[in-house]
Amino acid sequence: MDWSDDDVDSVIDAWSEILPGVDLTPLDVMSRLRRVARDLQGVREHAFASAGLRAWEFDILSNLRRAPDGESMTPSQLSAATSTATGTSTYRVDRLVVRGMVARTDHPDDLRSRLVTLLPEGRSAVDAAMRQLVGAEAELIRDLSRGQVATVVEALRTIATVSAKPAAPRRNGRRTR
């Protein structure tokens, strides 16, 4: 493995000269994380495209594929699962209906609701995209041992827990704690 300096090291070195008393460890970690996230986005988009899907299509189809009730969900469940507004979710489901990936049916238990159901075409596409994605992501971590992978996963869990907390309210332009 090549441990030579990269562009993050150059940034850290420059800021160390400018602010010699500041611990730049967080910048070192988060700059690398941001770069990996950017690169990972491209890997994911390529994996989805290889199966003829866009990221949002994969998101909806994968939620339906994992649904416990026979690959069907209500539009409001899909909206919540994909963190999108109901109007956005409806528009996206409409596009997938047109492509023959999902169907809308009446909800048997609620006359006011409908069910969105994954069709065989959607199942094939999302499964192909997932296989492609897992293969591409495995390539990215191929040089890590199982122990290193476990360490990265645990560290990212911790960061995600902290970053998901809402920011403290501001009073007079300052955060309160």
Tab-separated table of C-alpha atoms in Angstrom, residues 12-129:
chain	number	residue	atom	x	y	z
A	12	ILE	CA	-3.144	19.800	6.504
A	13	ASP	CA	0.512	20.770	6.144
A	14	ALA	CA	-0.418	24.228	4.855
A	15	TRP	CA	-2.911	24.877	7.673
A	16	SER	CA	-0.427	23.576	10.234
A	17	GLU	CA	1.912	26.364	9.151
A	18	ILE	CA	-0.864	28.974	9.292
A	19	LEU	CA	-2.398	27.793	12.588
A	20	PRO	CA	0.383	25.927	14.416
A	21	GLY	CA	-1.534	25.578	17.689
A	22	VAL	CA	-4.664	24.010	16.185
A	23	ASP	CA	-5.187	20.233	16.168
A	24	LEU	CA	-6.209	19.557	12.570
A	25	THR	CA	-7.073	15.893	13.110
A	26	PRO	CA	-10.807	16.498	12.496
A	27	LEU	CA	-10.005	18.217	9.192
A	28	ASP	CA	-7.730	15.313	8.246
A	29	VAL	CA	-10.502	12.760	8.910
A	30	MET	CA	-13.456	14.686	7.502
A	31	SER	CA	-11.641	15.864	4.359
A	32	ARG	CA	-10.828	12.261	3.507
A	33	LEU	CA	-14.373	11.191	4.347
A	34	ARG	CA	-15.790	13.896	2.084
A	35	ARG	CA	-13.537	12.844	-0.793
A	36	VAL	CA	-14.455	9.178	-0.340
A	37	ALA	CA	-18.169	10.106	-0.202
A	38	ARG	CA	-17.838	12.056	-3.447
A	39	ASP	CA	-16.072	9.160	-5.159
A	40	LEU	CA	-18.547	6.656	-3.730
A	41	GLN	CA	-21.432	8.645	-5.196
A	42	GLY	CA	-19.945	8.112	-8.652
A	43	VAL	CA	-19.439	4.395	-8.014
A	44	ARG	CA	-23.058	4.063	-6.899
A	45	GLU	CA	-24.452	6.013	-9.842
A	46	HIS	CA	-22.454	3.819	-12.218
A	47	ALA	CA	-23.723	0.642	-10.521
A	48	PHE	CA	-27.329	1.829	-10.761
A	49	ALA	CA	-26.903	2.963	-14.374
A	50	SER	CA	-25.514	-0.463	-15.301
A	51	ALA	CA	-28.938	-1.840	-14.349
A	52	GLY	CA	-30.765	0.966	-16.164
A	53	LEU	CA	-31.660	2.829	-12.981
A	54	ARG	CA	-31.110	6.248	-11.505
A	55	ALA	CA	-30.281	6.610	-7.799
A	56	TRP	CA	-33.809	7.619	-6.808
A	57	GLU	CA	-35.259	4.681	-8.728
A	58	PHE	CA	-32.916	2.304	-6.941
A	59	ASP	CA	-33.922	3.882	-3.630
A	60	ILE	CA	-37.633	3.252	-4.181
A	61	LEU	CA	-37.189	-0.195	-5.698
A	62	SER	CA	-34.822	-1.351	-2.962
A	63	ASN	CA	-37.262	-0.221	-0.271
A	64	LEU	CA	-40.010	-2.205	-1.974
A	65	ARG	CA	-37.699	-5.222	-2.379
A	66	ARG	CA	-36.964	-5.212	1.357
A	67	ALA	CA	-40.578	-4.567	2.399
A	68	PRO	CA	-41.810	-7.204	4.817
A	69	ASP	CA	-45.335	-7.356	3.349
A	70	GLY	CA	-44.745	-8.956	-0.027
A	71	GLU	CA	-42.819	-6.147	-1.719
A	72	SER	CA	-45.625	-3.589	-1.322
A	73	MET	CA	-45.750	-0.295	0.558
A	74	THR	CA	-48.130	2.615	0.795
A	75	PRO	CA	-47.040	5.879	-0.822
A	76	SER	CA	-46.660	7.460	2.633
A	77	GLN	CA	-44.437	4.574	3.773
A	78	LEU	CA	-42.299	5.011	0.663
A	79	SER	CA	-42.115	8.746	1.212
A	80	ALA	CA	-40.928	8.247	4.791
A	81	ALA	CA	-38.475	5.491	3.836
A	82	THR	CA	-36.884	7.594	1.092
A	83	SER	CA	-36.993	10.867	3.046
A	84	THR	CA	-38.882	12.636	0.276
A	85	ALA	CA	-41.983	14.775	0.226
A	86	THR	CA	-45.170	12.926	-0.658
A	87	GLY	CA	-45.525	14.865	-3.923
A	88	THR	CA	-41.980	13.921	-4.940
A	89	SER	CA	-42.589	10.315	-4.007
A	90	THR	CA	-45.828	10.241	-6.016
A	91	TYR	CA	-44.109	11.715	-9.073
A	92	ARG	CA	-41.312	9.162	-8.822
A	93	VAL	CA	-43.685	6.237	-8.390
A	94	ASP	CA	-45.600	7.470	-11.452
A	95	ARG	CA	-42.371	7.316	-13.487
A	96	LEU	CA	-41.704	3.756	-12.277
A	97	VAL	CA	-45.274	2.727	-13.142
A	98	VAL	CA	-44.719	3.993	-16.680
A	99	ARG	CA	-41.489	1.957	-16.894
A	100	GLY	CA	-43.316	-1.193	-15.739
A	101	MET	CA	-41.210	-1.517	-12.590
A	102	VAL	CA	-44.019	-1.029	-10.048
A	103	ALA	CA	-47.803	-1.122	-9.995
A	104	ARG	CA	-50.365	0.794	-7.965
A	105	THR	CA	-53.283	-1.156	-6.553
A	106	ASP	CA	-56.101	-0.437	-4.148
A	107	HIS	CA	-55.207	-1.043	-0.518
A	108	PRO	CA	-57.319	-3.976	0.713
A	109	ASP	CA	-57.602	-2.569	4.254
A	110	ASP	CA	-57.848	1.170	3.587
A	111	LEU	CA	-60.079	2.575	0.860
A	112	ARG	CA	-58.296	5.933	1.079
A	113	SER	CA	-54.885	4.470	0.306
A	114	ARG	CA	-53.130	2.596	-2.449
A	115	LEU	CA	-50.301	0.098	-2.464
A	116	VAL	CA	-47.180	0.351	-4.572
A	117	THR	CA	-46.011	-3.129	-5.527
A	118	LEU	CA	-42.706	-4.197	-7.020
A	119	LEU	CA	-43.138	-5.943	-10.376
A	120	PRO	CA	-40.775	-8.583	-11.819
A	121	GLU	CA	-39.082	-5.984	-14.065
A	122	GLY	CA	-38.344	-3.788	-11.043
A	123	ARG	CA	-37.170	-6.765	-8.992
A	124	SER	CA	-34.739	-7.823	-11.728
A	125	ALA	CA	-33.381	-4.284	-12.100
A	126	VAL	CA	-32.896	-3.639	-8.393
A	127	ASP	CA	-31.284	-7.053	-7.847
A	128	ALA	CA	-28.880	-6.456	-10.752
A	129	ALA	CA	-28.037	-2.986	-9.424
